[in-house]
XYZ file of C-alpha atoms in Angstrom:
522
model
C 20.420 25.213 49.417
C 17.939 26.204 46.691
C 17.318 29.912 46.422
C 14.759 32.105 44.715
C 15.604 33.343 41.243
C 16.856 36.930 41.277
C 14.917 39.412 39.154
C 16.346 39.624 35.656
C 18.333 36.424 36.033
C 18.273 34.150 32.999
C 15.878 31.285 33.571
C 17.315 27.779 33.375
C 15.447 25.106 31.416
C 16.837 21.886 32.866
C 15.580 21.883 36.468
C 13.131 19.408 37.934
C 9.393 20.061 37.906
C 9.158 20.301 41.737
C 11.669 23.159 41.901
C 10.067 24.906 38.930
C 6.674 24.778 40.604
C 8.137 26.604 43.679
C 10.190 29.023 41.536
C 13.470 27.998 43.124
C 16.737 27.226 41.433
C 17.219 23.475 41.079
C 20.641 22.055 41.944
C 20.039 19.471 39.168
C 21.746 16.441 40.655
C 20.804 13.111 39.090
C 18.788 11.087 39.692
C 17.410 13.357 42.441
C 18.233 16.972 43.290
C 19.196 18.011 46.851
C 15.880 19.789 47.546
C 13.722 16.829 46.536
C 15.978 14.477 48.489
C 15.738 16.658 51.606
C 11.940 16.998 51.384
C 11.280 13.426 50.250
C 9.714 14.562 46.961
C 9.513 12.718 43.665
C 12.163 14.403 41.505
C 10.824 14.458 37.955
C 12.102 16.108 34.797
C 10.303 16.504 31.527
C 7.947 18.666 29.503
C 4.742 20.247 30.726
C 2.438 21.048 27.835
C 0.067 23.966 27.994
C -2.737 24.193 25.444
C -4.026 27.611 24.474
C -7.608 26.810 25.497
C -6.408 25.733 28.952
C -4.419 28.940 29.358
C -7.445 31.050 28.416
C -9.692 29.200 30.853
C -7.205 29.624 33.720
C -6.634 33.278 32.883
C -2.862 32.908 32.366
C -0.753 33.956 29.419
C 0.128 31.535 26.664
C 3.397 31.170 24.793
C 5.253 34.401 24.293
C 2.362 36.449 25.637
C 4.083 36.287 29.048
C 5.068 38.648 31.830
C 7.972 39.996 29.797
C 5.627 41.627 27.310
C 6.336 45.262 26.471
C 2.611 45.987 26.611
C 1.401 47.944 29.651
C -0.581 46.002 32.240
C -3.876 47.439 31.024
C -3.212 46.182 27.473
C -2.433 42.665 28.737
C -5.600 42.686 30.857
C -7.665 43.623 27.797
C -6.045 40.747 25.856
C -7.006 38.261 28.573
C -10.558 39.635 28.638
C -10.726 39.205 24.899
C -9.817 35.510 25.192
C -12.316 35.008 28.019
C -15.103 36.504 25.938
C -17.894 34.425 24.412
C -16.608 31.901 21.855
C -18.116 31.984 18.396
C -17.348 28.877 16.288
C -16.401 29.132 12.639
C -19.271 27.953 10.370
C -18.405 24.543 8.896
C -20.850 24.604 5.994
C -18.137 25.409 3.481
C -16.055 22.437 4.654
C -18.756 19.759 4.775
C -17.710 16.634 2.888
C -14.168 17.916 2.287
C -10.805 16.651 3.525
C -8.761 19.118 5.559
C -5.137 18.490 6.478
C -4.391 19.529 10.057
C -0.708 19.891 10.828
C 0.282 20.539 14.446
C 3.935 21.217 15.186
C 5.979 22.077 18.240
C 4.840 25.692 17.930
C 1.355 24.572 18.960
C 2.609 23.157 22.248
C 4.267 25.304 24.929
C 5.810 24.046 28.128
C 4.691 26.241 30.955
C 4.920 26.546 34.676
C 2.071 27.678 36.873
C 3.044 31.329 36.522
C 2.448 31.192 32.757
C 6.070 31.794 31.727
C 7.154 30.194 28.504
C 9.524 27.277 28.698
C 11.797 25.541 26.233
C 10.291 23.189 23.628
C 13.438 22.149 21.814
C 12.812 18.489 22.638
C 9.561 18.278 20.657
C 9.827 16.857 17.168
C 8.621 19.062 14.290
C 5.383 17.851 12.709
C 4.447 16.131 15.944
C 0.902 15.551 14.831
C -0.172 15.280 11.198
C -3.654 13.967 10.530
C -6.351 14.050 7.889
C -9.772 15.092 9.106
C -12.870 14.908 6.947
C -16.012 16.900 7.587
C -18.641 14.256 6.680
C -21.907 15.374 5.189
C -23.804 13.223 7.709
C -22.503 14.635 10.985
C -24.622 17.302 12.740
C -22.580 20.484 12.950
C -23.649 21.129 16.525
C -21.885 17.922 17.646
C -18.475 19.201 16.663
C -15.655 17.212 15.123
C -14.538 13.730 16.113
C -12.898 10.647 14.659
C -13.676 10.303 10.915
C -15.174 6.839 11.529
C -17.437 7.978 14.383
C -20.261 8.799 11.962
C -20.664 5.192 10.810
C -22.196 2.204 12.548
C -20.056 0.076 14.834
C -19.844 -2.682 12.220
C -18.846 -0.309 9.424
C -16.270 1.577 11.479
C -14.781 -1.710 12.731
C -14.363 -3.158 9.231
C -13.040 0.076 7.746
C -10.531 0.264 10.573
C -9.570 -3.369 9.934
C -8.986 -2.579 6.275
C -6.760 0.361 7.229
C -4.679 -1.525 9.789
C -5.070 -5.197 8.886
C -5.255 -5.325 5.084
C -3.923 -2.104 3.591
C -0.367 -2.329 5.000
C 0.061 -5.765 3.359
C -0.916 -4.422 -0.072
C 2.224 -2.358 -0.615
C 5.922 -2.958 -0.139
C 6.356 0.562 1.208
C 4.661 2.209 4.209
C 5.262 5.567 2.526
C 3.761 4.767 -0.877
C 0.518 2.880 -0.265
C -2.407 3.955 -2.489
C -4.812 1.673 -0.623
C -4.327 3.803 2.489
C -3.637 7.246 1.050
C -6.026 7.184 -1.926
C -8.658 4.437 -1.741
C -9.581 4.746 1.946
C -10.091 8.550 1.994
C -12.172 8.325 -1.169
C -14.284 5.551 0.386
C -15.273 7.803 3.289
C -16.968 10.184 0.860
C -18.242 7.659 -1.725
C -20.846 5.228 -0.384
C -20.607 2.603 -3.141
C -16.855 2.359 -2.771
C -17.233 2.243 1.006
C -19.619 -0.711 0.686
C -17.093 -2.556 -1.508
C -14.271 -1.844 0.935
C -16.327 -3.038 3.924
C -17.233 -6.210 2.028
C -13.574 -6.910 1.222
C -12.619 -6.430 4.879
C -15.348 -8.738 6.140
C -14.431 -11.360 3.553
C -10.755 -11.246 4.545
C -11.699 -11.909 8.169
C -13.784 -14.873 7.007
C -10.806 -16.275 5.118
C -8.791 -16.095 8.327
C -11.447 -17.976 10.294
C -13.417 -15.070 11.770
C -16.941 -15.653 10.472
C -18.668 -12.889 12.449
C -19.111 -10.723 9.348
C -19.627 -13.371 6.632
C -23.260 -12.397 6.057
C -22.490 -8.671 6.143
C -19.688 -9.153 3.605
C -22.228 -10.519 1.121
C -24.795 -7.817 1.908
C -22.319 -4.979 1.406
C -20.989 -6.541 -1.783
C -24.525 -6.632 -3.173
C -24.974 -2.975 -2.199
C -21.724 -2.081 -3.957
C -22.779 -3.899 -7.133
C -26.175 -2.157 -7.161
C -24.640 1.245 -6.484
C -22.096 0.733 -9.257
C -24.800 -0.348 -11.695
C -26.800 2.790 -10.929
C -23.789 5.029 -11.546
C -23.059 3.313 -14.856
C -26.693 3.579 -15.959
C -26.692 7.286 -15.109
C -23.437 7.748 -17.004
C -21.848 9.484 -14.024
C -18.563 7.579 -13.924
C -16.474 9.085 -11.162
C -13.188 8.048 -9.632
C -15.248 6.458 -6.880
C -16.987 4.202 -9.409
C -13.704 3.018 -10.929
C -12.288 2.485 -7.434
C -15.367 0.381 -6.636
C -14.631 -1.861 -9.617
C -11.068 -2.167 -8.351
C -12.203 -3.194 -4.871
C -14.691 -5.718 -6.279
C -11.842 -7.222 -8.278
C -9.713 -7.169 -5.122
C -12.505 -8.936 -3.200
C -13.011 -11.738 -5.726
C -9.285 -12.413 -6.142
C -8.838 -12.788 -2.400
C -11.975 -14.932 -2.113
C -11.855 -17.877 -4.508
C -10.365 -16.310 -7.638
C -13.731 -16.881 -9.304
C -14.124 -15.848 -12.971
C -16.045 -12.768 -11.808
C -12.747 -11.043 -10.966
C -11.863 -11.148 -14.661
C -15.183 -9.467 -15.464
C -14.349 -6.682 -13.015
C -10.835 -6.431 -14.462
C -12.093 -6.020 -18.010
C -14.747 -3.572 -16.807
C -12.088 -1.496 -15.065
C -9.945 -1.374 -18.201
C -12.974 -0.354 -20.291
C -13.871 2.450 -17.872
C -10.304 3.760 -17.911
C -10.231 3.882 -21.707
C -13.767 5.281 -22.085
C -13.293 7.936 -19.414
C -9.668 9.073 -19.670
C -8.036 11.308 -17.101
C -9.189 14.924 -17.341
C -7.469 18.047 -15.949
C -9.906 18.020 -13.031
C -9.442 14.318 -12.223
C -7.192 13.039 -9.459
C -4.038 12.093 -11.356
C -2.613 9.965 -8.528
C -5.818 7.924 -8.369
C -5.953 7.388 -12.129
C -2.284 6.393 -12.144
C -2.996 3.781 -9.478
C -6.081 2.517 -11.330
C -4.041 2.083 -14.487
C -1.283 0.259 -12.605
C -3.710 -2.092 -10.886
C -5.773 -3.137 -13.894
C -2.956 -3.279 -16.446
C -0.566 -5.114 -14.122
C -3.188 -7.720 -13.170
C -4.056 -8.230 -16.838
C -0.404 -8.686 -17.844
C 0.592 -11.009 -15.007
C -2.568 -13.112 -15.239
C -2.070 -13.749 -18.949
C 1.023 -15.749 -18.011
C -1.309 -18.319 -16.430
C -4.412 -17.943 -18.586
C -3.932 -16.247 -21.981
C -7.668 -15.632 -22.405
C -7.932 -13.440 -19.291
C -8.256 -10.200 -21.255
C -10.086 -9.502 -24.456
C -8.522 -7.583 -27.307
C -4.971 -7.844 -28.587
C -3.342 -7.569 -25.191
C -1.863 -4.148 -25.890
C -1.459 -2.205 -22.656
C 0.102 1.135 -21.881
C 1.147 3.189 -18.895
C 0.501 6.832 -18.068
C 2.502 9.367 -20.040
C 4.522 10.591 -17.059
C 5.308 7.158 -15.623
C 8.944 6.261 -15.065
C 9.120 2.865 -16.756
C 12.319 1.844 -14.976
C 11.257 2.737 -11.418
C 10.192 -0.159 -9.187
C 6.523 0.102 -8.279
C 5.887 -0.634 -4.598
C 2.600 -2.392 -5.344
C 3.877 -4.775 -8.021
C 7.473 -5.093 -6.849
C 9.008 -4.491 -10.282
C 9.245 -1.845 -12.986
C 6.636 -1.102 -15.604
C 9.150 -1.830 -18.364
C 9.623 -5.362 -17.034
C 5.856 -5.915 -17.065
C 5.697 -4.810 -20.697
C 8.400 -7.358 -21.545
C 6.435 -10.052 -19.708
C 3.397 -9.159 -21.797
C 5.481 -9.448 -24.978
C 6.526 -12.943 -23.900
C 2.849 -13.869 -23.559
C 2.346 -12.746 -27.159
C 4.860 -15.288 -28.475
C 3.230 -18.341 -30.099
C 3.563 -21.620 -28.236
C 2.941 -24.034 -31.124
C 5.807 -23.071 -33.443
C 7.674 -26.372 -33.607
C 8.633 -27.139 -37.165
C 11.186 -29.393 -38.803
C 13.209 -28.540 -41.941
C 11.369 -31.164 -43.987
C 7.938 -29.819 -43.137
C 8.538 -26.111 -43.455
C 7.304 -23.873 -46.210
C 8.575 -20.453 -47.137
C 5.806 -18.780 -45.122
C 6.588 -21.008 -42.141
C 10.269 -20.133 -42.364
C 9.439 -16.445 -42.472
C 7.166 -16.749 -39.442
C 9.807 -18.669 -37.494
C 12.416 -16.041 -38.318
C 10.125 -13.295 -37.029
C 9.438 -15.126 -33.791
C 13.093 -16.012 -33.396
C 14.053 -12.368 -33.757
C 11.363 -11.266 -31.307
C 12.324 -13.875 -28.706
C 15.989 -12.967 -28.990
C 15.156 -9.271 -28.594
C 13.129 -9.939 -25.437
C 15.918 -12.117 -24.030
C 18.442 -9.341 -24.587
C 16.138 -6.753 -23.015
C 15.605 -8.943 -19.934
C 19.341 -9.437 -19.576
C 20.136 -5.727 -19.763
C 17.127 -4.180 -18.017
C 17.837 -1.846 -15.088
C 15.230 -1.384 -12.350
C 15.723 1.571 -10.015
C 14.446 2.056 -6.492
C 11.983 4.933 -5.959
C 13.475 7.953 -4.261
C 11.450 7.486 -1.070
C 12.777 3.915 -0.713
C 16.362 4.344 -1.858
C 17.653 2.263 1.066
C 15.338 -0.706 0.495
C 17.628 -3.561 -0.525
C 14.763 -6.003 -0.037
C 12.684 -4.127 -2.628
C 15.560 -4.364 -5.100
C 15.802 -8.122 -4.477
C 12.059 -8.541 -5.042
C 12.385 -6.753 -8.382
C 15.263 -9.079 -9.254
C 13.083 -12.127 -8.535
C 10.556 -10.789 -11.039
C 13.293 -10.315 -13.667
C 14.694 -13.827 -13.180
C 11.177 -15.262 -13.235
C 10.504 -13.424 -16.507
C 13.552 -15.086 -18.103
C 12.388 -18.504 -16.879
C 8.897 -17.697 -18.205
C 10.470 -16.966 -21.592
C 12.185 -20.364 -21.546
C 8.929 -22.039 -20.489
C 7.055 -20.270 -23.265
C 9.373 -21.316 -26.094
C 10.224 -24.787 -24.775
C 10.067 -27.194 -27.717
C 10.320 -24.506 -30.394
C 13.022 -24.123 -32.991
C 14.436 -20.992 -31.351
C 14.870 -22.256 -27.801
C 18.643 -22.701 -28.242
C 19.025 -19.251 -29.773
C 17.387 -17.595 -26.761
C 19.645 -19.591 -24.446
C 22.583 -18.161 -26.378
C 21.267 -14.615 -25.942
C 20.943 -15.013 -22.165
C 24.369 -16.732 -21.991
C 22.933 -19.370 -19.617
C 20.446 -22.219 -19.573
C 17.158 -22.348 -17.660
C 18.582 -24.267 -14.696
C 21.077 -21.457 -14.053
C 18.241 -18.956 -13.675
C 16.192 -21.375 -11.566
C 19.039 -21.707 -9.085
C 19.608 -17.945 -9.082
C 15.916 -17.239 -8.444
C 15.685 -19.692 -5.555
C 18.843 -18.224 -4.041
C 17.387 -14.697 -4.087
C 13.984 -15.760 -2.768
C 15.531 -17.698 0.116
C 16.453 -14.410 1.791
C 13.039 -12.752 1.318
C 9.963 -12.993 3.581
C 6.764 -14.740 2.509
C 4.865 -11.949 0.777
C 2.090 -12.188 -1.787
C 4.224 -10.271 -4.287
C 6.345 -13.439 -4.689
C 3.349 -15.445 -5.911
C 4.169 -14.962 -9.590
C 7.855 -16.028 -9.350
C 6.779 -19.114 -7.387
C 4.107 -19.929 -9.973
C 6.647 -19.609 -12.809
C 9.104 -21.818 -10.908
C 6.383 -24.411 -10.429
C 5.871 -24.594 -14.192
C 9.556 -24.799 -15.110
C 9.486 -28.629 -15.306
C 11.292 -28.948 -11.984
C 12.726 -32.394 -11.344
C 14.877 -31.537 -8.326
C 12.899 -32.534 -5.222
C 14.488 -29.751 -3.138
C 13.340 -27.176 -5.676
C 9.811 -28.548 -5.617
C 9.717 -28.575 -1.839
C 10.949 -24.982 -1.783
C 8.103 -23.823 -4.030
C 5.387 -25.736 -2.160
C 6.644 -24.696 1.285
C 6.715 -21.013 0.336
C 3.228 -21.173 -1.158
C 1.907 -22.939 1.928
C 3.397 -20.349 4.302
C 2.081 -17.563 2.097
C -1.413 -19.039 2.225
C -1.324 -19.263 6.005
C -0.652 -15.526 6.215
C -3.793 -14.288 4.422
C -5.382 -17.411 2.915
C -5.892 -15.698 -0.433
C -7.840 -17.501 -3.123
C -5.163 -16.646 -5.689
C -2.533 -18.442 -3.600
C -4.765 -21.498 -3.186
C -5.338 -21.683 -6.949
C -1.630 -21.278 -7.650
C -0.793 -24.134 -5.260
C -3.261 -26.409 -7.053
C -1.816 -25.519 -10.459
C 1.781 -26.069 -9.317
C 0.977 -29.481 -7.816
C -0.678 -30.473 -11.076
C 2.376 -29.304 -13.023
C 4.598 -31.504 -10.864
C 2.360 -34.499 -11.562
C 2.566 -33.831 -15.306
C 6.361 -33.896 -15.157
C 6.336 -37.072 -13.078
C 4.068 -38.822 -15.554
C 6.446 -37.832 -18.352
C 3.523 -36.762 -20.481
C 3.880 -34.439 -23.422
C 0.451 -32.956 -22.895
C 0.507 -29.286 -22.078
C -0.982 -28.293 -18.738
C -3.866 -25.888 -19.230
C -4.089 -23.288 -16.465
C -7.756 -22.780 -17.281
C -8.382 -26.106 -15.558
C -8.015 -24.177 -12.308
C -9.971 -21.111 -13.340
C -8.589 -17.655 -13.880
C -5.605 -17.268 -11.567
C -4.505 -13.804 -10.524
C -0.737 -13.709 -10.044
C -0.349 -9.954 -9.498
């Protein structure tokens, strides 16, 4: 029969809550102890959490400030009186508009019985709660703190929340490394122009998926973002928020209809990055992401439309970037993207015969032959490494491999009909069909993600004659479009279908991607 605990006896931690409440020793049978069975009680085991504020209000001790304290009774009484005294809040003026990281661990939660004794908390995971809280400059201090989105209108908070949970997770291959969530969204909560662009992108994405409730608001907020950005540029106060706004406007137009305006935003973003380089006070992580976004989109889009970017097409990465590490946004390494850009620099009209060549033509062909062979060797030997935080992601490694195989096929597509096509085939030790089969085999085991758009586009322009190969490309593009209905995917599908028709008509005319506008394949 349960008995009272003797004074000084070590307290057990595994009894049921009913016995603990009556301060009796639990016999601990499962699923119900003898006392609860005899009295017809609900035998329950688990943790009881006591918050410090609750303990103060009830006048009981909290945590290790229990009855076993070495303080005399009068000292403990004074401590309780101190906690029950008038509460004076900490002034929040110094924190207004700033982000504060609140980290609550198991030490902030104590299991307690009604007598205030401390109980075991070994079952609570460390870092139980880890949240970012911003002190907005618009919230009245006398209203206290709440959800970061509570200060905005219902429409704004709904669309921001949709961006965080419905769009952002699909923009990265890793839940750990996602700049759209960890960098862009927090910045948007403190930068109005960027916030307008983000809200517009969220509303537009819902429209693409058939939810037209926010179609008008998407246009209104986009106009606000454009006006706010223009004002910042005119004032010469180019902040990270302004560059992020350009990025989100580019993001919006790519997902919408891939209209030429996205190229304008892309070029504007590149210009801002070069005109306002990263300073010691700038957010390095943000600038690194900006550089990745704009440079990667410029490089990949040139494979469809060479005139996407002005200038000589020379792009560079940040000084501290690991060129061989797979980026979770692009799904391949930065070194591979540089090689893809070098392929785009190769001429496409170098098709000469021995009888028509001059000495200058021969010299030019030799240079291009050497360059093409070098790129082919680099693509064959390149090593792409998983980031440390995703070292177990075999799917990420396979995605990077699809980009490498697609780059080799793109090289073959680029030099098809030139005098050095055979030499490149010798360097890769295989013909184009071998790489086409290898790429399809790898992609078969991967889900339909937007990051596979570029490999599918390259496959669609590889002069496919096998009907199964064509069906594979079109089916994957169709399923990809159903997921998010992105304008870039729709444009790519149109271009691929046209490429198939060109092959079927056995025409020698080159398909011009510009017929379908500026296609973003990043």
